[in-house]
Coordinates of C-alpha atoms in Angstrom, one line a residue:
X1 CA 186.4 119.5 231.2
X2 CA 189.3 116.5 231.1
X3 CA 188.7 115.0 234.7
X4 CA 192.2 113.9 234.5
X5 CA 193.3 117.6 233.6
X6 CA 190.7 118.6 236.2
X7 CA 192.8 116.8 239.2
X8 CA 196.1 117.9 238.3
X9 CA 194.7 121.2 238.6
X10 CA 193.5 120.7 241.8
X11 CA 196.7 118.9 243.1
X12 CA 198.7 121.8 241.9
X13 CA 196.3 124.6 243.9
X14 CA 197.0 122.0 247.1
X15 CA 200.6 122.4 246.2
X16 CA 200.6 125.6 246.4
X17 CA 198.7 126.4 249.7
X18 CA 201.2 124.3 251.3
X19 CA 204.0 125.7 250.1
X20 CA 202.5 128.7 251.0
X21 CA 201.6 128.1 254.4
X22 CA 204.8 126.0 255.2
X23 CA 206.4 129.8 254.4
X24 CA 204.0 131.8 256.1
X25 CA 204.8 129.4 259.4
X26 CA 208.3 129.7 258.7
X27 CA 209.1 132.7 261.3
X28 CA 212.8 131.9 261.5
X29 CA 215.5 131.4 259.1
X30 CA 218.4 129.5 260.8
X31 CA 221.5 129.1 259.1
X32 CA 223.4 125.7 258.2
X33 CA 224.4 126.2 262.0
X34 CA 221.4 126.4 263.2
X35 CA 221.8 129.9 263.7
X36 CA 219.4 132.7 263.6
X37 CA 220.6 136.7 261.9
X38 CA 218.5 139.4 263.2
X39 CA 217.2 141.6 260.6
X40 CA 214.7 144.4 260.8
X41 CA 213.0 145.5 263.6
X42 CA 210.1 147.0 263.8
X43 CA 207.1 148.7 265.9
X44 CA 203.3 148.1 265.2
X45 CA 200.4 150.0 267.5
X46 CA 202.3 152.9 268.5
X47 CA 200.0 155.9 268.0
X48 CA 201.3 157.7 270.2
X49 CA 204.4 156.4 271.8
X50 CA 207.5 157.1 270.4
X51 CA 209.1 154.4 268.8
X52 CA 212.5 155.0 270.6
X53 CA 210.8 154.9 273.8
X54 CA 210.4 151.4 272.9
X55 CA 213.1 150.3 271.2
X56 CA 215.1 151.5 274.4
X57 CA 213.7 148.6 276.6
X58 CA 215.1 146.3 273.7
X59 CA 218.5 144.7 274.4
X60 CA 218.3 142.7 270.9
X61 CA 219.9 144.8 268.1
X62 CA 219.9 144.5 264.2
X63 CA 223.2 141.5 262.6
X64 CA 223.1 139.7 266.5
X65 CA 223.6 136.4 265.8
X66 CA 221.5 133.7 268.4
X67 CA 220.8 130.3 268.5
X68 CA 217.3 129.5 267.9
X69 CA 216.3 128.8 271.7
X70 CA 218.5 132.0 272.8
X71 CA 216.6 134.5 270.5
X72 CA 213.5 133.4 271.8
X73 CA 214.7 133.9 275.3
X74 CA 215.5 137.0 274.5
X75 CA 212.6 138.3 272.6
X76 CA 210.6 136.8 275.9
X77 CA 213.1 139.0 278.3
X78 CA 212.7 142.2 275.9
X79 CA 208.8 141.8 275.5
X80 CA 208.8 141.9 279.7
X81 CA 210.4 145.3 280.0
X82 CA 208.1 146.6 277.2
X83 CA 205.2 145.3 279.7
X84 CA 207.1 147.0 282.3
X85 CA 206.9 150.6 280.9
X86 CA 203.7 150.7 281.8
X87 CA 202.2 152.2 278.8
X88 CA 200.6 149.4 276.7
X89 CA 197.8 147.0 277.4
X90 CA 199.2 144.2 275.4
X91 CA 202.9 143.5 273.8
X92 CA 203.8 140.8 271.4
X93 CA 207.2 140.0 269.6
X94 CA 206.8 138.5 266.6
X95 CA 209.8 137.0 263.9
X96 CA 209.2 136.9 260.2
X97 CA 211.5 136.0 257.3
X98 CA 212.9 138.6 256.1
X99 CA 212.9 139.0 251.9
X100 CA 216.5 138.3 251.7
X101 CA 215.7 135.0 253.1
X102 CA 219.0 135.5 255.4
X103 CA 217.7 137.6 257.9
X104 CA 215.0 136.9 260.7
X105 CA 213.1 140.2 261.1
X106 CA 211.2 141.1 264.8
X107 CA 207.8 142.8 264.8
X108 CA 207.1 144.5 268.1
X109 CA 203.2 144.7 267.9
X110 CA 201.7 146.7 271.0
X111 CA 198.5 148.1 271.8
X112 CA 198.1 151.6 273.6
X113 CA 196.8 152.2 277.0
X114 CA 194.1 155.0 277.7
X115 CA 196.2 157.4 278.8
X116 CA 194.0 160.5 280.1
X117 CA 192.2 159.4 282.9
X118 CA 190.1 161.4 284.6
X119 CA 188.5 159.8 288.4
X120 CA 186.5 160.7 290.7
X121 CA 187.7 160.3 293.8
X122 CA 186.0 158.8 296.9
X123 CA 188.5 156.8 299.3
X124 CA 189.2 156.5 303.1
X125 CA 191.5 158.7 304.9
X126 CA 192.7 155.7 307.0
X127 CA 195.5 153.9 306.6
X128 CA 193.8 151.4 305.0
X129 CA 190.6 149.9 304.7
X130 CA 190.9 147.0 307.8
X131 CA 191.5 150.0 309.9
X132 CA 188.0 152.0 308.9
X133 CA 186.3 148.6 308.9
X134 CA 187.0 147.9 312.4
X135 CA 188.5 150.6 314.5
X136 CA 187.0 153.6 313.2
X137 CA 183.3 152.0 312.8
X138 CA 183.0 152.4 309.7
X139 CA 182.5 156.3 309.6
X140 CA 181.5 157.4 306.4
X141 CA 182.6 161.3 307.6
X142 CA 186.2 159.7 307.5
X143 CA 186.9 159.8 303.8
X144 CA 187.7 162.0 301.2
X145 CA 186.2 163.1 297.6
X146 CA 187.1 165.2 294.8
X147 CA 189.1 164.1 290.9
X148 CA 192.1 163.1 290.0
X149 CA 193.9 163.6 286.6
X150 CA 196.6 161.7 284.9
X151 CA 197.7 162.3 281.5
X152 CA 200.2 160.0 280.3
X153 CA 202.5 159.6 277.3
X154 CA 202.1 163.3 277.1
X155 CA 204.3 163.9 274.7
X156 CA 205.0 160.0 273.1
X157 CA 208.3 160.0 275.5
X158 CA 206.7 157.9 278.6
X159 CA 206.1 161.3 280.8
X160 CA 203.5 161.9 282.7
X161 CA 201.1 164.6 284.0
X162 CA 199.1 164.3 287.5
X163 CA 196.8 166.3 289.8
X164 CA 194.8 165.6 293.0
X165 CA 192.2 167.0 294.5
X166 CA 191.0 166.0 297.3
X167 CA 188.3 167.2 300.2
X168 CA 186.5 166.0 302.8
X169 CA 188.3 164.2 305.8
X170 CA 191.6 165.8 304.6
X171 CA 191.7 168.4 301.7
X172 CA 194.8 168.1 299.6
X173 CA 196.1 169.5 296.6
X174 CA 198.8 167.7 294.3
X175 CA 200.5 168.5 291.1
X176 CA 203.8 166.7 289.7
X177 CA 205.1 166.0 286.4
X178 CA 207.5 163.7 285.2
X179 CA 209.6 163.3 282.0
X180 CA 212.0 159.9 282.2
X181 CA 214.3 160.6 279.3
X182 CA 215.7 164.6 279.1
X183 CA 218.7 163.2 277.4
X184 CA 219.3 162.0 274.0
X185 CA 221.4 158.5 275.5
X186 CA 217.4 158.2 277.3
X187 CA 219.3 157.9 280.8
X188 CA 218.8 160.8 282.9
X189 CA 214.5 161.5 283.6
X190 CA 213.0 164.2 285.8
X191 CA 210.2 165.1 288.3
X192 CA 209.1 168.2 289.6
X193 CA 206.0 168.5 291.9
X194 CA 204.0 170.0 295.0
X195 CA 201.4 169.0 297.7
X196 CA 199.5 171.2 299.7
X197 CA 197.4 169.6 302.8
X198 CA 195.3 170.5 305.5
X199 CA 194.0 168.4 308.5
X200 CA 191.0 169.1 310.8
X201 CA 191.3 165.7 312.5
X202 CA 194.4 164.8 313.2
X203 CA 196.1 161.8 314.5
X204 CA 198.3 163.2 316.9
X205 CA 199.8 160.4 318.8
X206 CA 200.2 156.8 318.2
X207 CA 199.2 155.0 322.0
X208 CA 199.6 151.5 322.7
X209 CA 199.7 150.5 318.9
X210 CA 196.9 152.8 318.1
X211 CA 196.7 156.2 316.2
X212 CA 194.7 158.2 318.3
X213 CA 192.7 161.1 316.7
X214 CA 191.9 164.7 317.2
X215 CA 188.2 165.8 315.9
X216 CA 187.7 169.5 315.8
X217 CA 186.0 172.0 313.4
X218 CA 189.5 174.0 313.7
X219 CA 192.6 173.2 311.4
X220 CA 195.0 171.3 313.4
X221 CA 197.8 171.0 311.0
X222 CA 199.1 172.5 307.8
X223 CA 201.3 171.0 305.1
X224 CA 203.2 172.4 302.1
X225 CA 206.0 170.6 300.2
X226 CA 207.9 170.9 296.6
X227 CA 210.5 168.6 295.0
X228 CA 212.5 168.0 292.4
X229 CA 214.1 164.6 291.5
X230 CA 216.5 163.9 288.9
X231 CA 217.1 159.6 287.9
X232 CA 219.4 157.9 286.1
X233 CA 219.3 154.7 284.5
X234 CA 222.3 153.7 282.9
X235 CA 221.1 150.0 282.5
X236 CA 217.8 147.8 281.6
X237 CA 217.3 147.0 285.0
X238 CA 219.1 149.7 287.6
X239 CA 218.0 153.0 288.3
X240 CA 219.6 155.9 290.3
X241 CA 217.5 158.6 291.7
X242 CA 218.4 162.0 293.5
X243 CA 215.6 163.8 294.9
X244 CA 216.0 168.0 296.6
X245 CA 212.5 168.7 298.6
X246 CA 211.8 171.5 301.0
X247 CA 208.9 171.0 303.5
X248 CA 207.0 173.2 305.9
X249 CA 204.0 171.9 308.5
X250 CA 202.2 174.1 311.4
X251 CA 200.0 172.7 314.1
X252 CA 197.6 174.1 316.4
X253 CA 198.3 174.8 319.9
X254 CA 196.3 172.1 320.6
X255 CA 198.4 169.3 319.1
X256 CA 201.3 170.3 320.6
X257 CA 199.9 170.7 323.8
X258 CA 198.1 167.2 323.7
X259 CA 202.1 165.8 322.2
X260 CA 205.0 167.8 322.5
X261 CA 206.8 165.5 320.7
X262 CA 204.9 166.0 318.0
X263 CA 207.6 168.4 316.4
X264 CA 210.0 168.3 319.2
X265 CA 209.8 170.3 322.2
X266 CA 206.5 171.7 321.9
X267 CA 207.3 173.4 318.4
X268 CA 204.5 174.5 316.4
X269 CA 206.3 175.1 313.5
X270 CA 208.8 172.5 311.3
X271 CA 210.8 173.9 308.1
X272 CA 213.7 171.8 306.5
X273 CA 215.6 170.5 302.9
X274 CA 215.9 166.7 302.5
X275 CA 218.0 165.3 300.1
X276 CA 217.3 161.8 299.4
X277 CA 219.3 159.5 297.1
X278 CA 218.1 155.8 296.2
X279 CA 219.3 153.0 294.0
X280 CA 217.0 150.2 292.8
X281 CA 217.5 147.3 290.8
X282 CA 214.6 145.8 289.3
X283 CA 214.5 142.8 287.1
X284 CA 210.9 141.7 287.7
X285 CA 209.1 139.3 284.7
X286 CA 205.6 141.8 285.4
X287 CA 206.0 145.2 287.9
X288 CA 202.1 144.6 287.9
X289 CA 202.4 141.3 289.5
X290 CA 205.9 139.4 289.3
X291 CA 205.9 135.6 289.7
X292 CA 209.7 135.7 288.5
X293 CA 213.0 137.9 289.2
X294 CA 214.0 139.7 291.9
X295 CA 214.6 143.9 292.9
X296 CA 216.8 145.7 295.2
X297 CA 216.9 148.9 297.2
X298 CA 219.0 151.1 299.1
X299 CA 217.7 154.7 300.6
X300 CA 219.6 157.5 301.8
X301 CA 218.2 160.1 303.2
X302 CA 219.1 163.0 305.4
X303 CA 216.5 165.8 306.7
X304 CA 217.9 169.2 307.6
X305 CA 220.9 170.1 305.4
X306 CA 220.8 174.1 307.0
X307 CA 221.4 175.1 309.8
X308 CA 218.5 176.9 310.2
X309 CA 216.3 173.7 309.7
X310 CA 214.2 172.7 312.3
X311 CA 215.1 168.7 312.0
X312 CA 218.4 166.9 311.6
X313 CA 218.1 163.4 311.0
X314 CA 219.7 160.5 308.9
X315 CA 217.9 157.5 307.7
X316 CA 219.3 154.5 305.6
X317 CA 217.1 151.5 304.0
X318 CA 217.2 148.6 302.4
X319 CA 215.2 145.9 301.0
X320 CA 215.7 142.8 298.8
X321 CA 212.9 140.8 297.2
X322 CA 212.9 137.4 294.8
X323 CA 210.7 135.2 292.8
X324 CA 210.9 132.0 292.0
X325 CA 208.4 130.0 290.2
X326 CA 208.3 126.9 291.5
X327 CA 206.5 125.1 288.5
X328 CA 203.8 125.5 286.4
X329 CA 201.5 127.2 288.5
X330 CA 203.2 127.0 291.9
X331 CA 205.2 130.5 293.0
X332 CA 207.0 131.2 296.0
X333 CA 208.4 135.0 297.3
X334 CA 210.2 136.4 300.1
X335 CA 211.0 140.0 301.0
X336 CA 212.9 141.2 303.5
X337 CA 213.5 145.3 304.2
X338 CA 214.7 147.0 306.9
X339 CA 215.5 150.7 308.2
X340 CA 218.1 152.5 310.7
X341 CA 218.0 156.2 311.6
X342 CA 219.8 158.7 313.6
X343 CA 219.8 160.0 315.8
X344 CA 217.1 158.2 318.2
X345 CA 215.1 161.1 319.8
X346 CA 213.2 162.1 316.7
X347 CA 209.7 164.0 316.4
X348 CA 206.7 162.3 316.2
X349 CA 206.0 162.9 312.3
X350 CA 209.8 161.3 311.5
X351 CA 209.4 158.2 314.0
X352 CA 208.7 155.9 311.3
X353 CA 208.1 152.1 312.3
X354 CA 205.6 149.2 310.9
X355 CA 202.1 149.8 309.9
X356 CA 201.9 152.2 307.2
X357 CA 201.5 150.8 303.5
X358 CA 203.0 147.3 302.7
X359 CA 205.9 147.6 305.5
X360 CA 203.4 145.5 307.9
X361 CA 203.7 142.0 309.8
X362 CA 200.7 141.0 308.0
X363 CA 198.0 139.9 310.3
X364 CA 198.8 143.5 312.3
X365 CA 196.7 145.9 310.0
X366 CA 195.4 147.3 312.7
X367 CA 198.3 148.9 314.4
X368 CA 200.9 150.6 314.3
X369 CA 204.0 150.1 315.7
X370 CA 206.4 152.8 316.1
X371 CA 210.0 153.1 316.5
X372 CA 213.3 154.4 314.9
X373 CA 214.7 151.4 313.5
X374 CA 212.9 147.7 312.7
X375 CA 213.3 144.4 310.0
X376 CA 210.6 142.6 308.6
X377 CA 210.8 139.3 306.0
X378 CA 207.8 138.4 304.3
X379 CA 206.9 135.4 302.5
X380 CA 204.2 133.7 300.2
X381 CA 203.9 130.6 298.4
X382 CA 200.8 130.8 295.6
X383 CA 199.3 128.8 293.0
X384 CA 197.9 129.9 290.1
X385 CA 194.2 129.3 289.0
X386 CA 193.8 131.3 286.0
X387 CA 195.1 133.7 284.3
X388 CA 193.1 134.7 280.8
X389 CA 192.8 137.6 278.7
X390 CA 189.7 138.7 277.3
X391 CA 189.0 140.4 273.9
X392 CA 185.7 141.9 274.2
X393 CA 185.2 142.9 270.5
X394 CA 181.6 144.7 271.4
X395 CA 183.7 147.7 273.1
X396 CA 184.8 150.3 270.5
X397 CA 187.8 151.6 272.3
X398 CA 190.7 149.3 272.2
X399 CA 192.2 150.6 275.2
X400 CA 189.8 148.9 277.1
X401 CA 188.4 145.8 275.2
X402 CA 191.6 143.3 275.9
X403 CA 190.5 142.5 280.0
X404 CA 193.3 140.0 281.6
X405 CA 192.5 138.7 284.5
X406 CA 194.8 136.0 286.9
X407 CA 193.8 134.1 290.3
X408 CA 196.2 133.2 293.2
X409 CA 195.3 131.0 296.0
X410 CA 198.1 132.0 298.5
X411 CA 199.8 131.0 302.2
X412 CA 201.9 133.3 304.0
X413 CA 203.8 133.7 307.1
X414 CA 205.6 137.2 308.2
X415 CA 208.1 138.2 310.5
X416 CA 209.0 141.7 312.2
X417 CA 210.6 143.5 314.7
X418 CA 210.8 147.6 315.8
X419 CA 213.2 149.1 317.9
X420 CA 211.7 151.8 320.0
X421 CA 214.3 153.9 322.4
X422 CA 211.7 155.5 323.5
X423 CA 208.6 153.5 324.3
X424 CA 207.3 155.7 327.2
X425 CA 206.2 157.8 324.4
X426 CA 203.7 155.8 323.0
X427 CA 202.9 153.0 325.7
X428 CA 204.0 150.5 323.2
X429 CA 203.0 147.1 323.9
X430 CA 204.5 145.2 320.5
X431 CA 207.8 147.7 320.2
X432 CA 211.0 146.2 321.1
X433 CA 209.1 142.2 320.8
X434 CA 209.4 140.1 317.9
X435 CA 205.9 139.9 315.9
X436 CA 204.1 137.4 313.8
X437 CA 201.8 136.6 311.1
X438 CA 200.4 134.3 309.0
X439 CA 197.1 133.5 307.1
X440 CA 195.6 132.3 303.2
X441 CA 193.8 134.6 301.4
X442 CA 193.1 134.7 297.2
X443 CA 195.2 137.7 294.5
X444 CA 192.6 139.1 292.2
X445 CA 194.8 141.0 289.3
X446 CA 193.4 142.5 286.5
X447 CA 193.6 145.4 284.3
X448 CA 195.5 148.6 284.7
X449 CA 197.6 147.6 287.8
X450 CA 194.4 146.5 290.0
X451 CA 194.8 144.1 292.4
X452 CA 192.2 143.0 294.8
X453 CA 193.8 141.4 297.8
X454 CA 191.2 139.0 300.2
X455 CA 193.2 137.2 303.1
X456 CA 192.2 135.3 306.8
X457 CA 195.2 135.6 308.8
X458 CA 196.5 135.1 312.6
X459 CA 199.2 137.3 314.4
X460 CA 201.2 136.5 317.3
X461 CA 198.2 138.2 319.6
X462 CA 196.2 135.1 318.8
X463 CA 193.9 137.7 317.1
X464 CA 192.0 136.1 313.9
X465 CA 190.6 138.7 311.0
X466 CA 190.0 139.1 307.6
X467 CA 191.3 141.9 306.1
X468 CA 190.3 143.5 302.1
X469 CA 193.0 145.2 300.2
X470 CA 192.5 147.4 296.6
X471 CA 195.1 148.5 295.0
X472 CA 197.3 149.6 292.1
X473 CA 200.5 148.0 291.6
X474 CA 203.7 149.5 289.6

């Protein structure tokens, strides 16, 4: 063969390569503006979801016209509330040229969740953990078993089926389903469910901070309850929700012996409808764990809308929370909720204050603080260590061979206060006095909504623990 011929050969197969891959890197095609036309869009990895389920969380639409930097702000903004539907593992938005060499097509390439989960269930009955750890000895006849079962994307359309049961410490019995999107405009969702409970010990009383318990071999307290709740979301990030529930509770003699406040006036029996309406706004970057954005909430809620029902009471909260990145790895939040009701002598079970899930002066895990009304800020400056996500190729399912997994370092210092208008009731020694907390502690976040919480922290009582928290976040 000519070598001369030889070489032009060769330069021309370079040639080409290059020209090929300069096109295949080409993912935009900006006009003489600089200008970017949307073309096709498109969905990759739905198996199951319904592509309109998706394409419902995407605000960029087929002919927009963007700058170069604005579409990919955009694509970044529209990939988030993908992520936020909670149904995928992974989401990527991809552009491409499109053949007519004028558009700029998007590929939204997504891969599935596991969605039928079936657990067995083996938890504490205590508030939390801190609580089991050090006030209640770490009693291992203090928990409940049994399974839980959710099936999600039932139906491709985001909805999901659940069911509980539990025994043990506290047998209970859950069912709910939800559908978000009954409508064809995919605005209007609903949820229908029921719970069925029964105690044996009970706490009865809360006394000097403290829950104290009742521990019997005799059921101390029955609970039933059914709802329905209808939501609305006419935009990306606000949401409406109405929810109608009827609820019924007995107690022993006993209980309302020991606390006749318990239902009010030594009652043994409680029956009422509650209508609750809420509006949240929610423009978080990850509902798993947001380092960016901000939500908002308002409750209203009144208990007792017959005059036949045994509890009339009107309750009204509010909470704001925002994130701001700070730099690359440096993220600050602060939170700040609060809660009014009326009117002031309520029974025990509606006599809601701080202690119970994340409405806490962090630091006071160990108590609870009663009252009928109380504010509480919170905030946290973090810094990230790592966040990676691994593709373990030697596990078949690909629902659960993509593993990310993120590190925080994180400072904290909370603030809180409860009104109690009645503290004779409970003895209270840190109602109606301002409360405080601070502390460090590493955020362990990984997969499916885990997050593993480890923090050393000081309250105002000069008391010094370390408290463990697992939990899902949505």
């Amino acid at each position: 063969m000519n070598p001369k011929k030889c070489c032009q050969e060769i330069y021309f197969l370079l040639l080409i390569l290059l020209l090929f891959h300069h096109a295949s890197a080409q993912t935009v095609v900006p006009d003489s503006a600089g200008h970017v036309v949307v073309g096709d869009i498109t969905v990759e990895g739905n198996h199951r979801t319904r592509t309109s389920i998706i394409m419902r969380e995407m605000a960029i639409r087929r002919d927009d016209t963007l700058s170069t930097e604005s579409l990919k702000e955009k694509l970044e903004i529209d990939r988030r509330k993908v992520v936020n539907t909670n149904l995928f593992v992974t989401v990527d938005l991809l552009t491409k040229p499109n053949p007519d060499s004028v558009h700029t097509d998007i590929r939204i390439v997504v891969k599935e969740r596991w969605y039928f989960i079936m657990l067995p269930v083996f938890q504490l009955a205590d508030r939390n953990f801190n609580e089991w750890w050090y006030e209640r000895k770490r009693d291992l006849s203090r928990t409940t078993y049994g399974v839980y079962l959710s099936y999600g994307n039932v139906t491709g359309r985001a909805d999901k089926l659940r069911f509980l049961a539990e025994f043990g410490f506290i047998p209970k019995f859950e069912l709910a389903y939800t559908l978000p999107y009954i409508d064809k405009a995919q605005k209007t969702g609903i949820t229908v469910g029921t719970s069925y409970s029964i105690n044996k010990n009970t706490a009865f009383r809360t006394w000097r901070d403290k829950l104290q318990y009742l521990n019997s071999e005799d059921i101390n307290r029955r609970r039933f309850y059914t709802y329905v709740s209808v939501t609305r979301r006419n935009k990306y990030y606000t949401f409406h929700s109405l929810d109608l529930r009827w609820s019924y509770t007995s107690i022993s003699d006993t209980i309302a012996r020991l606390n006749p406040n318990y239902l009010l006036d030594g009652d043994k029996r409680q029956r009422y409808f509650q209508l609750t309406y809420t509006y949240s706004y929610d423009k978080r970057d990850n509902a798993q764990y947001a380092l960016q954005g901000q939500t908002a909430g308002v409750q209203i809620s009144k208990t007792g809308l017959l005059p036949t029902d045994d509890v009339n009471t009107l309750y009204l909260y509010g909470s704001y929370r925002k994130f701001i990145p700070l730099g690359k790895r440096w993220f600050f939040n602060t939170n700040v909720r609060g809660r009014l009701s009326f009117p002031k002598r309520q029974p025990y079970t509606q006599t809601v204050g701080l202690g119970y899930r994340n409405d806490l002066v962090r630091g006071y895990e160990l108590y609870v603080v009663d009252g009928q009304d109380y504010g509480l800020i919170k905030n946290e400056l973090k810094y990230r260590l790592f966040s990676v996500q691994k593709h373990l190729s030697f596990i078949p399912v690909r629902q659960f061979n993509t593993i990310p997994l993120a590190a925080y370092i994180n400072t904290f210092a909370d603030a809180g206060y409860v009104k109690n208008s009645y503290p004779e009731f409970s003895n209270t020694r840190l109602g109606n006095s301002m409360l405080y907390g601070a502390g460090a502690g590493l955020d362990i976040v990984t997969f499916y909504n885990i997050v593993a919480r480890f923090n050393i922290t000081l309250n105002g009582e000069g008391e010094r623990r370390f408290f463990f928290n697992l939990s899902r976040e949505f």
